[in-house]
Amino acid sequence: DTEVTQTPKHLVMGMTNKKSLKCEQHMGHRAMYWYKQKAKKPPELMFVYSYEKLSINESVPSRFSPECPNSSLLNLHLHALQPEDSALYLCASSQAENPREAQETQYFGPGTRLLVL
Amino acid sequence: QKEVEQDPGPLSVPEGAIVSLNCTYSNSAFQYFMWYRQYSRKGPELLMYTYSSGNKEDGRFTAQVDKSSKYISLFIRDSQPSDSATYLCAMTNAGNNRKLIWGLGTSLAVNP
């Protein structure tokens, strides 16, 4: 089973709202990722967690706050977003045999389509 | 120059055609090469993964890596309308914390 699940599928929020995106995998993967994807663009890496620790933050604004409660779950907390943050938010996971490296084959979830009004 | 170049298309072919999708890259340290398929409004789906040079075949799909030319290809035989999607190449190297470097994606339409 190579399934990564994400909820919700769609989300509409105002600029003053607080919301959270959720991601779950049961493949025993120890690296999890958040990506942002705009239309007709490739995914853009935001955060990487390896063994439940944040290992990469690609200079993402603080209005995006990731959390990894355990090895199967990944959250992305959203607060005071801007309309330009509207995008498809993708979660991915991969094996991580070394805490400093993530195995390269990443499996993606279906994404959460976010609209900020 | 971008690290990975991929013609965004669109590419339109008749059903049953052989499709060739390509990416070039500039970083000779890349060792891991992937092709993802992404349907409209869905997440990317891993199609093929290749380590270093050589060919890999899976059903109607063949991935080729030519490291000497810094060129990778994905061939789709007997293309079907269900193959209509965007195909993204991605690659990385062991020393980059395995961060994927992506091509722009090629939009493919297979017409019945």
Tab-separated table of C-alpha atoms in Angstrom:
chain	number	residue	atom	x	y	z
A	1	ASP	CA	0.000	0.000	0.000
A	2	THR	CA	1.588	3.258	-1.160
A	3	GLU	CA	-1.171	5.553	0.029
A	4	VAL	CA	-0.821	8.973	1.529
A	5	THR	CA	-4.104	10.528	2.614
A	6	GLN	CA	-4.848	14.204	3.040
A	7	THR	CA	-7.762	16.082	4.561
A	8	PRO	CA	-9.625	18.166	3.718
A	9	LYS	CA	-9.756	17.868	-0.061
A	10	HIS	CA	-10.868	21.471	-0.430
A	11	LEU	CA	-10.609	24.414	1.932
A	12	VAL	CA	-11.806	27.996	1.634
A	13	MET	CA	-10.635	30.419	4.302
A	14	GLY	CA	-10.529	34.089	4.978
A	15	MET	CA	-7.346	35.967	5.707
A	16	THR	CA	-8.093	36.091	9.437
A	17	ASN	CA	-8.954	32.405	9.832
A	18	LYS	CA	-6.905	29.632	11.402
A	19	LYS	CA	-7.124	26.224	9.790
A	20	SER	CA	-5.083	23.027	9.615
A	21	LEU	CA	-4.253	20.574	6.857
A	22	LYS	CA	-3.705	16.940	7.801
A	23	CYS	CA	-1.669	14.181	6.213
A	24	GLU	CA	-1.354	10.515	7.153
A	25	GLN	CA	0.673	7.564	5.872
A	26	HIS	CA	0.945	3.979	7.091
A	27	MET	CA	3.893	2.823	5.004
A	28	GLY	CA	6.373	3.084	7.855
A	29	HIS	CA	8.058	6.005	6.141
A	30	ARG	CA	10.125	8.218	8.416
A	31	ALA	CA	10.397	11.284	6.150
A	32	MET	CA	7.402	13.472	5.390
A	33	TYR	CA	7.117	16.562	3.251
A	34	TRP	CA	4.882	19.536	2.585
A	35	TYR	CA	4.805	21.007	-0.911
A	36	LYS	CA	2.914	23.898	-2.453
A	37	GLN	CA	1.897	23.697	-6.108
A	38	LYS	CA	0.553	26.485	-8.276
A	39	ALA	CA	-1.199	25.846	-11.584
A	40	LYS	CA	1.093	24.648	-14.389
A	41	LYS	CA	4.116	24.638	-12.052
A	42	PRO	CA	5.993	21.774	-10.417
A	43	PRO	CA	5.633	21.175	-6.673
A	44	GLU	CA	7.617	23.589	-4.528
A	45	LEU	CA	9.140	22.162	-1.363
A	46	MET	CA	8.134	23.847	1.904
A	47	PHE	CA	9.138	21.576	4.794
A	48	VAL	CA	10.777	18.205	5.415
A	49	TYR	CA	10.458	16.147	8.571
A	50	SER	CA	12.872	13.296	9.142
A	51	TYR	CA	12.251	11.009	12.115
A	52	GLU	CA	9.666	13.489	13.413
A	53	LYS	CA	12.168	16.329	13.457
A	54	LEU	CA	12.050	19.325	11.146
A	55	SER	CA	15.074	18.998	8.870
A	56	ILE	CA	14.307	21.473	6.101
A	57	ASN	CA	12.382	24.745	6.119
A	58	GLU	CA	12.611	26.362	2.696
A	59	SER	CA	12.298	29.890	4.107
A	60	VAL	CA	8.537	29.523	4.373
A	61	PRO	CA	6.642	32.473	5.951
A	62	SER	CA	5.680	31.939	9.576
A	63	ARG	CA	1.986	32.011	8.721
A	64	PHE	CA	2.602	28.356	7.757
A	65	SER	CA	3.449	26.207	10.776
A	66	PRO	CA	4.203	22.495	10.366
A	67	GLU	CA	3.803	19.860	13.035
A	68	CYS	CA	4.677	16.167	13.126
A	69	PRO	CA	2.842	14.588	16.088
A	70	ASN	CA	4.135	11.081	15.271
A	71	SER	CA	5.756	9.131	12.473
A	72	SER	CA	2.457	8.661	10.606
A	73	LEU	CA	0.966	12.122	10.864
A	74	LEU	CA	1.888	15.513	9.506
A	75	ASN	CA	-0.061	18.726	9.990
A	76	LEU	CA	0.220	22.159	8.446
A	77	HIS	CA	-1.291	24.957	10.523
A	78	LEU	CA	-2.412	28.018	8.606
A	79	HIS	CA	-2.934	31.484	10.039
A	80	ALA	CA	-3.402	34.913	8.496
A	81	LEU	CA	-2.848	33.675	4.961
A	82	GLN	CA	-2.820	35.876	1.895
A	83	PRO	CA	-4.758	35.356	-1.356
A	84	GLU	CA	-1.489	34.484	-3.109
A	85	ASP	CA	-1.215	31.458	-0.800
A	86	SER	CA	-4.090	29.857	-2.704
A	87	ALA	CA	-2.685	26.667	-4.200
A	88	LEU	CA	-2.693	22.880	-4.061
A	89	TYR	CA	-0.907	21.731	-0.903
A	90	LEU	CA	0.672	18.328	-1.248
A	91	CYS	CA	1.973	15.973	1.382
A	92	ALA	CA	4.526	13.301	0.524
A	93	SER	CA	6.447	10.623	2.375
A	94	SER	CA	9.529	8.504	1.789
A	95	GLN	CA	11.711	6.009	3.594
A	96	ALA	CA	14.523	7.539	5.607
A	97	GLU	CA	17.174	4.971	6.449
A	98	ASN	CA	19.551	7.630	7.668
A	99	PRO	CA	18.252	10.396	9.961
A	100	ARG	CA	20.175	12.947	7.909
A	101	GLU	CA	18.927	11.794	4.547
A	102	ALA	CA	15.583	10.902	3.034
A	103	GLN	CA	15.294	8.062	0.559
A	104	GLU	CA	14.561	9.616	-2.725
A	105	THR	CA	11.342	7.936	-3.816
A	106	GLN	CA	8.573	10.189	-2.581
A	107	TYR	CA	4.919	9.185	-2.589
A	108	PHE	CA	2.371	11.961	-2.785
A	109	GLY	CA	-1.108	12.397	-1.427
A	110	PRO	CA	-3.981	13.812	-3.493
A	111	GLY	CA	-3.526	17.286	-2.062
A	112	THR	CA	-5.693	19.914	-0.421
A	113	ARG	CA	-6.902	22.643	-2.734
A	114	LEU	CA	-6.802	25.854	-0.720
A	115	LEU	CA	-8.519	29.102	-1.623
A	116	VAL	CA	-7.807	32.185	0.468
A	117	LEU	CA	-10.323	34.986	0.120
B	1	GLN	CA	20.118	28.087	-16.994
B	2	LYS	CA	17.738	25.957	-14.926
B	3	GLU	CA	19.098	22.801	-13.344
B	4	VAL	CA	16.409	20.746	-15.094
B	5	GLU	CA	14.869	21.625	-18.443
B	6	GLN	CA	11.645	20.088	-19.687
B	7	ASP	CA	9.539	21.206	-22.635
B	8	PRO	CA	6.082	22.053	-21.221
B	9	GLY	CA	4.330	21.191	-24.498
B	10	PRO	CA	1.439	20.711	-24.908
B	11	LEU	CA	1.992	17.458	-26.755
B	12	SER	CA	-0.961	15.961	-28.631
B	13	VAL	CA	-0.829	12.451	-30.131
B	14	PRO	CA	-3.334	9.952	-31.528
B	15	GLU	CA	-4.265	6.884	-29.536
B	16	GLY	CA	-1.785	4.060	-30.045
B	17	ALA	CA	1.177	6.360	-30.740
B	18	ILE	CA	4.564	6.022	-29.074
B	19	VAL	CA	5.211	9.033	-26.878
B	20	SER	CA	8.664	10.311	-26.013
B	21	LEU	CA	9.099	12.716	-23.099
B	22	ASN	CA	12.464	14.177	-22.208
B	23	CYS	CA	14.400	16.182	-19.655
B	24	THR	CA	17.913	17.551	-19.694
B	25	TYR	CA	19.871	18.540	-16.642
B	26	SER	CA	23.081	20.334	-15.798
B	27	ASN	CA	24.166	18.862	-12.439
B	28	SER	CA	26.361	15.831	-13.068
B	29	ALA	CA	25.959	14.802	-9.407
B	30	PHE	CA	22.344	13.745	-9.926
B	31	GLN	CA	22.000	9.994	-9.427
B	32	TYR	CA	18.308	9.379	-8.825
B	33	PHE	CA	15.773	10.025	-11.570
B	34	MET	CA	12.019	9.875	-11.347
B	35	TRP	CA	9.019	10.353	-13.579
B	36	TYR	CA	5.734	11.395	-12.029
B	37	ARG	CA	2.330	11.543	-13.699
B	38	GLN	CA	-0.136	14.142	-12.521
B	39	TYR	CA	-3.758	14.240	-13.557
B	40	SER	CA	-5.595	17.536	-13.382
B	41	ARG	CA	-6.307	18.615	-9.798
B	42	LYS	CA	-4.625	15.486	-8.341
B	43	GLY	CA	-1.320	14.793	-6.608
B	44	PRO	CA	1.708	13.497	-8.565
B	45	GLU	CA	1.883	9.713	-8.929
B	46	LEU	CA	5.281	8.024	-9.110
B	47	LEU	CA	5.596	6.205	-12.454
B	48	MET	CA	9.235	5.247	-12.784
B	49	TYR	CA	12.359	5.469	-10.680
B	50	THR	CA	15.878	4.876	-11.967
B	51	TYR	CA	19.187	4.964	-10.179
B	52	SER	CA	22.208	6.060	-12.226
B	53	SER	CA	22.277	5.160	-15.921
B	54	GLY	CA	20.386	2.582	-17.925
B	55	ASN	CA	16.905	1.564	-18.891
B	56	LYS	CA	13.950	0.438	-16.866
B	57	GLU	CA	10.741	-0.989	-18.225
B	58	ASP	CA	7.347	-1.347	-16.587
B	59	GLY	CA	4.494	-2.413	-18.835
B	60	ARG	CA	4.004	0.227	-21.514
B	61	PHE	CA	6.494	2.599	-19.871
B	62	THR	CA	10.261	2.693	-20.393
B	63	ALA	CA	12.592	5.099	-18.618
B	64	GLN	CA	16.071	5.794	-19.949
B	65	VAL	CA	18.923	7.688	-18.324
B	66	ASP	CA	21.993	8.811	-20.251
B	67	LYS	CA	24.293	10.399	-17.698
B	68	SER	CA	26.994	11.147	-20.254
B	69	SER	CA	24.560	13.398	-22.115
B	70	LYS	CA	22.664	14.488	-18.969
B	71	TYR	CA	19.448	13.413	-20.635
B	72	ILE	CA	16.542	11.313	-19.425
B	73	SER	CA	13.546	10.002	-21.343
B	74	LEU	CA	10.202	8.387	-20.720
B	75	PHE	CA	8.630	6.354	-23.515
B	76	ILE	CA	4.983	5.375	-23.526
B	77	ARG	CA	4.009	2.629	-25.966
B	78	ASP	CA	0.482	2.123	-27.282
B	79	SER	CA	-0.644	5.377	-25.690
B	80	GLN	CA	-4.192	5.533	-24.362
B	81	PRO	CA	-6.532	8.463	-23.677
B	82	SER	CA	-6.119	7.630	-19.982
B	83	ASP	CA	-2.439	8.589	-20.349
B	84	SER	CA	-3.507	12.211	-20.873
B	85	ALA	CA	-1.855	14.048	-17.979
B	86	THR	CA	1.142	16.166	-17.081
B	87	TYR	CA	4.412	14.253	-16.819
B	88	LEU	CA	7.038	15.657	-14.474
B	89	CYS	CA	10.645	14.587	-14.268
B	90	ALA	CA	12.452	14.923	-10.955
B	91	MET	CA	15.979	14.133	-9.879
B	92	THR	CA	18.352	14.436	-6.968
B	93	ASN	CA	21.670	13.326	-5.535
B	94	ALA	CA	22.618	11.720	-2.245
B	95	GLY	CA	24.311	14.806	-0.861
B	96	ASN	CA	21.375	17.148	-1.329
B	97	ASN	CA	19.304	15.754	1.536
B	98	ARG	CA	17.551	14.067	-1.372
B	99	LYS	CA	15.703	17.307	-2.223
B	100	LEU	CA	14.004	16.765	-5.568
B	101	ILE	CA	14.738	19.112	-8.440
B	102	TRP	CA	11.786	19.211	-10.806
B	103	GLY	CA	11.218	19.883	-14.462
B	104	LEU	CA	8.286	22.100	-15.412
B	105	GLY	CA	6.222	19.148	-16.599
B	106	THR	CA	4.997	18.221	-20.090
B	107	SER	CA	1.262	18.284	-20.762
B	108	LEU	CA	0.236	15.259	-22.862
B	109	ALA	CA	-3.091	14.732	-24.619
B	110	VAL	CA	-3.815	11.346	-26.230
B	111	ASN	CA	-6.708	11.688	-28.642
B	112	PRO	CA	-9.062	8.747	-29.294
